[in-house]
Short mmCIF file of C-alpha atoms in Angstrom, two decimals:
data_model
loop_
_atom_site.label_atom_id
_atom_site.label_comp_id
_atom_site.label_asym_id
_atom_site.label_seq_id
_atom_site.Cartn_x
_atom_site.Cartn_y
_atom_site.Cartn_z
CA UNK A 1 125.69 58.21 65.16
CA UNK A 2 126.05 61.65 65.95
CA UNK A 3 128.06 64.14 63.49
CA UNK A 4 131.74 64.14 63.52
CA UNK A 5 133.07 66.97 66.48
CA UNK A 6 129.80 67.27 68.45
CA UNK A 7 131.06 65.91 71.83
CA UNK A 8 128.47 62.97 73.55
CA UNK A 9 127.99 63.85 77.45
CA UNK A 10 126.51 62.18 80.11
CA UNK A 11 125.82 64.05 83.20
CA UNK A 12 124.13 63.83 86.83
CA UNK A 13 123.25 67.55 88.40
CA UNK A 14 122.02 68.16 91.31
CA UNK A 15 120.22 71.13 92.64
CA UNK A 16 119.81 71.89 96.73
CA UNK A 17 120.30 74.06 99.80
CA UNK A 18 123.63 73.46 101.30
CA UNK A 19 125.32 73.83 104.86
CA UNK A 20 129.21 75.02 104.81
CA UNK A 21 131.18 72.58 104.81
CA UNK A 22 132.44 70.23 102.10
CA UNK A 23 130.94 68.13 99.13
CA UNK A 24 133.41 64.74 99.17
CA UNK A 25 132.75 61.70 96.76
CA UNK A 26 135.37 59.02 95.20
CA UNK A 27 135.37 58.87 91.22
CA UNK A 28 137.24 56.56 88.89
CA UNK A 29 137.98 57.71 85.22
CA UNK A 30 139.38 54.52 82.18
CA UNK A 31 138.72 56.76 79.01
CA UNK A 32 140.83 58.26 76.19
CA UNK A 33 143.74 60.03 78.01
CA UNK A 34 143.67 64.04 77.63
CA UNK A 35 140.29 63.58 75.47
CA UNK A 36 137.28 62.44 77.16
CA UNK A 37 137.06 63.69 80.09
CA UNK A 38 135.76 63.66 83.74
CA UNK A 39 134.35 67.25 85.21
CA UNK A 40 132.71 68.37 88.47
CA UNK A 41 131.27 71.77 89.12
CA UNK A 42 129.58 74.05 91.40
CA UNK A 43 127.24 76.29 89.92
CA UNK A 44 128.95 76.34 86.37
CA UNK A 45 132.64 76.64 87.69
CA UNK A 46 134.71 73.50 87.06
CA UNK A 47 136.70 72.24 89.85
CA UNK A 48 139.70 70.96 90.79
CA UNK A 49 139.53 66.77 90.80
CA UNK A 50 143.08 66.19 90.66
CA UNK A 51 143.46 65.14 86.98
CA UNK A 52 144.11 66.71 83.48
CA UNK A 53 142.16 67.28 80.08
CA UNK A 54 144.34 69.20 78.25
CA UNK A 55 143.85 68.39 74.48
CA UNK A 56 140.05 69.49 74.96
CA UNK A 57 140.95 72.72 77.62
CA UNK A 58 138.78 71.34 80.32
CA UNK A 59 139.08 71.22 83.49
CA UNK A 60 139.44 67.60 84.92
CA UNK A 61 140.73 64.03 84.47
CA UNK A 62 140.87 61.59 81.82
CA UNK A 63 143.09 57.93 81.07
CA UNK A 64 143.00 55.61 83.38
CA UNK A 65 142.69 57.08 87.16
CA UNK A 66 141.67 54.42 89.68
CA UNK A 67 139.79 55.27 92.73
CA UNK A 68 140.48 59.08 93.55
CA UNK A 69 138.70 60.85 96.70
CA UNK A 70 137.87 64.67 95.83
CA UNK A 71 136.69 67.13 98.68
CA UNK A 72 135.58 70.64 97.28
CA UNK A 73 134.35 73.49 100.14
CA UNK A 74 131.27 74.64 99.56
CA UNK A 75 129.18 77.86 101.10
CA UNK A 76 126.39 77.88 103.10
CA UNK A 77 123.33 78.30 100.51
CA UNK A 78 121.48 77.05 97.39
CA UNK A 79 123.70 75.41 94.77
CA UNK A 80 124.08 72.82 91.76
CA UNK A 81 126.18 70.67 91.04
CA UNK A 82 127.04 68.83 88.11
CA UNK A 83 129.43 65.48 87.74
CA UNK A 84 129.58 65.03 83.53
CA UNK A 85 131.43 63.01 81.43
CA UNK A 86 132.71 64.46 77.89
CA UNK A 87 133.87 62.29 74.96
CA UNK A 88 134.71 64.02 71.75
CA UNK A 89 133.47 61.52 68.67
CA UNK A 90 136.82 62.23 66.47
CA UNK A 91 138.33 59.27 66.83
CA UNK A 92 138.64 57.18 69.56
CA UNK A 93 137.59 54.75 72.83
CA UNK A 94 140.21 53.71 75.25
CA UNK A 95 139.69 51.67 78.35
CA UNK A 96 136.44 51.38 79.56
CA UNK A 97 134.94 54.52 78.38
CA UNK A 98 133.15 55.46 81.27
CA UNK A 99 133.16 57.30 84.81
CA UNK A 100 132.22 55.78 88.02
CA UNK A 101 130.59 57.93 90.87
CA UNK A 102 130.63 56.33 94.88
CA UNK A 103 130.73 57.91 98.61
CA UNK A 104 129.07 61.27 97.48
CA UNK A 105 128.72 63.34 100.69
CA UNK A 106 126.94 66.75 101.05
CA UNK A 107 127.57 69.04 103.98
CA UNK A 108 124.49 68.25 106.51
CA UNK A 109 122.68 70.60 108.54
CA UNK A 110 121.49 69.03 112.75
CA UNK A 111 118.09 68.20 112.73
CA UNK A 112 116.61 67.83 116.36
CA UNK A 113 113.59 66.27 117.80
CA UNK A 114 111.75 67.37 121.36
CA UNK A 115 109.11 65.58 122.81
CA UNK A 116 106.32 67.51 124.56
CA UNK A 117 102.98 66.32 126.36
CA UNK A 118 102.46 63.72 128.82
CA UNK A 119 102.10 61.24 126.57
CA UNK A 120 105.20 58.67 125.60
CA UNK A 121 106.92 58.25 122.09
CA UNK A 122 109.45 57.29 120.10
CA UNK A 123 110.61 59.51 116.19
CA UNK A 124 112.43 57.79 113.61
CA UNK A 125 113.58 59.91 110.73
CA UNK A 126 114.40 58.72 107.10
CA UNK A 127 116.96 58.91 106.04
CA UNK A 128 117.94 56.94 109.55
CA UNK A 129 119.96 58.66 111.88
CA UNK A 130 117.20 59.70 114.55
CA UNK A 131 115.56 57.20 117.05
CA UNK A 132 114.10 59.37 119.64
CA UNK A 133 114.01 57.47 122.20
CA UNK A 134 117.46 58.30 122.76
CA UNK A 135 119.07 59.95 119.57
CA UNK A 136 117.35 62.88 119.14
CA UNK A 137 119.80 64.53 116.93
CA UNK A 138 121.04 63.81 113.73
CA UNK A 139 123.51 65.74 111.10
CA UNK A 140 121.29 65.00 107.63
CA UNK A 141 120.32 66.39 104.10
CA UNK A 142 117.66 66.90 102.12
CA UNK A 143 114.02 66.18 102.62
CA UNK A 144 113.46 64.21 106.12
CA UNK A 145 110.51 62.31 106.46
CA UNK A 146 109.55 61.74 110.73
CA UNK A 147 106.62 59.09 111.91
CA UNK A 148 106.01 58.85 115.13
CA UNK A 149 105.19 55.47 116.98
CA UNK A 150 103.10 56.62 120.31
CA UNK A 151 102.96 54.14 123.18
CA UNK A 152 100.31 52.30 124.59
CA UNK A 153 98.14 54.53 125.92
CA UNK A 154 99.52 57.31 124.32
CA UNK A 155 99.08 58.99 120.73
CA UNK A 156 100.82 61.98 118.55
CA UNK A 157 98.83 65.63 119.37
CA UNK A 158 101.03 67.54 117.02
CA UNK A 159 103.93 68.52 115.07
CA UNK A 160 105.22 71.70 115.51
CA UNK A 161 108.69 73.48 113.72
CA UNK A 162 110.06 72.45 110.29
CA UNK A 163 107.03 73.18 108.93
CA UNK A 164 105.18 70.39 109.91
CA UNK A 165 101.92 70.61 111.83
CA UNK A 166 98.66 68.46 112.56
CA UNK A 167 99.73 64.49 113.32
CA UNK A 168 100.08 62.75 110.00
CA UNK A 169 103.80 61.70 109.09
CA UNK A 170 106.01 64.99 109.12
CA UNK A 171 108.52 65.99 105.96
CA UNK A 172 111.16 68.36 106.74
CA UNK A 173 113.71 70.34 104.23
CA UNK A 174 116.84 70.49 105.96
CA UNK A 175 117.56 74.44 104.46
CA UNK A 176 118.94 75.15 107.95
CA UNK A 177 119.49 73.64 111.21
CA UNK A 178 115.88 72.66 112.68
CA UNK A 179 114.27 71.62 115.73
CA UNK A 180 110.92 69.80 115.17
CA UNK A 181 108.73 69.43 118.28
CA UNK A 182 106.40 66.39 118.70
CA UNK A 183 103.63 66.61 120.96
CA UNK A 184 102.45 63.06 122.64
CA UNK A 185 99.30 63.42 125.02
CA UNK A 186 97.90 60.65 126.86
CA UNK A 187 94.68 59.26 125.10
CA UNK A 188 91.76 59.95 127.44
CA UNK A 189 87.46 59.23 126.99
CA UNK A 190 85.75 61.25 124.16
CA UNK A 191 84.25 63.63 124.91
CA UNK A 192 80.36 63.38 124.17
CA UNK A 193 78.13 62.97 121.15
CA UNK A 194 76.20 66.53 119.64
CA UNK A 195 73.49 67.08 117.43
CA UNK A 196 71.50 64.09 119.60
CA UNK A 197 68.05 63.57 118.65
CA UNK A 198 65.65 60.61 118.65
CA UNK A 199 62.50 59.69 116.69
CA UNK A 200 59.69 57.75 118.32
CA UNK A 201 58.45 54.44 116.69
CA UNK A 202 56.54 51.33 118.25
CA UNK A 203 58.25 50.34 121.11
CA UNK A 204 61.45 51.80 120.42
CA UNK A 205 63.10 55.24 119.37
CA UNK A 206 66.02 55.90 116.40
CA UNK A 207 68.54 58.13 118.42
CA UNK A 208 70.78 59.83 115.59
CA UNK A 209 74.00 61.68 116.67
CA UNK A 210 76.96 63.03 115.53
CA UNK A 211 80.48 62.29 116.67
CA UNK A 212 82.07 64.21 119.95
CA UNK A 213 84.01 66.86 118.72
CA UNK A 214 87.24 65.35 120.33
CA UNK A 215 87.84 61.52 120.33
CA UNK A 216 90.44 62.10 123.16
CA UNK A 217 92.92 60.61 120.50
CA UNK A 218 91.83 57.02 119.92
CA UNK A 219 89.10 55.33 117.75
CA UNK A 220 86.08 55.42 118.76
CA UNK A 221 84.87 51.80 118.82
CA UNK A 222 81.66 51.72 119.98
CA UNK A 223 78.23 54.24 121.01
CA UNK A 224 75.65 53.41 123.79
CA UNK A 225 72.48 55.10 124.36
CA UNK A 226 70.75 55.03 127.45
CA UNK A 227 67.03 55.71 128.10
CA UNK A 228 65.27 56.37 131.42
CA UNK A 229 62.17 56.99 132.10
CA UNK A 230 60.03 57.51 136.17
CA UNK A 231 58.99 53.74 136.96
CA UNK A 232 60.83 51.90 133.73
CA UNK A 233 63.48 49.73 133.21
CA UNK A 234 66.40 51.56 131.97
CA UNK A 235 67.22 50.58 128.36
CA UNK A 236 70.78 50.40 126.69
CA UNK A 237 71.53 49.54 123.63
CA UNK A 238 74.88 49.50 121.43
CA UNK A 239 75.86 50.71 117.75
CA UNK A 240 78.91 51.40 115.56
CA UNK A 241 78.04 54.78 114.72
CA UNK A 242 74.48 56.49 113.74
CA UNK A 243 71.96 56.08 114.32
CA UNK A 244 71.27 53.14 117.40
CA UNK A 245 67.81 51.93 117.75
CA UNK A 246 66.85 51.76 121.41
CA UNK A 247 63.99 48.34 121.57
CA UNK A 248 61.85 47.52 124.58
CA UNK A 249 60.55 50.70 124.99
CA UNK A 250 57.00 51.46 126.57
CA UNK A 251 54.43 52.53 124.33
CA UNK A 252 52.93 56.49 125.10
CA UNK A 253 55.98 56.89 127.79
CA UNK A 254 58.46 59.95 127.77
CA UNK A 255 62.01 58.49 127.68
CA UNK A 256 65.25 60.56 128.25
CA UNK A 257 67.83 59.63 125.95
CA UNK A 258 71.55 59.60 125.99
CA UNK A 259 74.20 58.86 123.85
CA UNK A 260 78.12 58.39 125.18
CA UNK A 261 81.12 57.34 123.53
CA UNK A 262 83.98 54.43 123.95
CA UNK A 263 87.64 54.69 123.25
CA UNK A 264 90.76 52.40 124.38
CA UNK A 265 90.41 54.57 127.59
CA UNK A 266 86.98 53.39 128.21
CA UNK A 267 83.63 55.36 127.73
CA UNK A 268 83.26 58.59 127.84
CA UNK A 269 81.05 61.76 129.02
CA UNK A 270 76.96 61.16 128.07
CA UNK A 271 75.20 63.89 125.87
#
């Protein structure tokens, strides 16, 4: 039980970069009329939320309100706001004793989305607002996360603007009015496999590789080598990844080795 005149508070503050505009939300107030009391401020300075607290001096409302709708103008920049609820322990509880909070609205900044490459895509944003597609513009707040959903054939190159970049999911801080750029190519071959090199054995060579340096934006699904060699059948053989082993090889022959890649596109340049 706290000591007698130290007022109990409960409070919800929150701390962000804001457009100009206004910061609207409905309340509803069922405490100790002119007491305990309802307050919402900007950066310290009570406002205005069409009620009274006069026995304590503060600015707000107290008793038994109902739904109220508040709209406070707010400028462009960082701010904090704070909704709290003051009850003084002297003596008493009326009504509910508490302070209801619904419908809070910052002022929103536009995020938009443009699509570059050849490639075909669709952004959503969360919070929802953007399907691009065909809404490529939203008014939101906050942090917005984007994911891109290529389409067959096609796959996310790059993010570019809002401070996003590579092709993982994108997170943007709405401080300002942003454009975001994503960049859809059209997935192609890979390109072929370096660092090739094979290792004779009885009948067969170990051909170890590493991967292309581009996978032409698919998985790579599957490696082939190929060895030739004047007057011999021509031997393929298939692996996951490093190293294959090519079989049926002549003994005391020089081969010539290869090594190409395979993507959704289909396979791609030898090495």
């Amino acid at each position: 039980v706290p000591s007698a005149g130290v007022p109990l508070q409960a409070d919800i503050q929150f701390a962000g970069t804001f457009a100009a505009g206004n910061v609207s939300f409905k309340y509803r107030v069922s405490s100790e009329n002119q007491w305990d009391c309802f307050q919402f401020s900007i950066d310290g300075v009570a406002q205005n939320v069409g009620g009274t607290c006069n026995n304590v001096g503060l600015t707000g409302n107290s008793g038994e309100s109902g739904w109220v709708s508040v709209s406070v103008p707010i400028s462009a920049g960082a701010h904090t706001l704070r909704w709290r609820y003051d009850k003084d322990d002297t003596c008493c509880a009326s009504g509910s004793d508490a302070v209801w909070l619904d419908e809070v609205v910052f002022p929103q900044f536009t995020l938009t989305i443009a699509k570059a490459g050849a490639g075909i895509g669709t952004v959503f944003s969360e919070p929802s607002g953007i399907v691009c597609g065909g809404s490529c513009s939203a008014t939101l707040s906050g942090n917005v996360a984007l994911t891109a959903f290529p389409n067959p054939g096609s796959y996310l190159a790059s993010w570019s603007g809002g401070g996003c970049s590579g092709n993982a999911a994108c997170l943007v801080p709405l401080t300002a009015s942003t454009t975001v750029t994503a960049n859809f190519a059209l997935i192609v071959a890979p390109t072929a496999p370096q660092s090739v090199a094979s290792t004779a054995g009885n009948g067969q060579a170990t051909i170890t590789f590493s991967p292309p340096a581009n996978n032409g934006g698919a998985a790579i699904t599957l490696y082939t080598s190929t060895c030739t060699a004047p007057g011999q059948t021509t031997r393929t053989d298939n692996a996951g990844g490093s190293p294959i082993v090519a079989t049926g090889l002549a003994n005391g022959v020089q081969y010539s080795c290869t090594v190409a890649a395979t993507n959704s596109a289909g396979i791609g340049a030898a090495s």
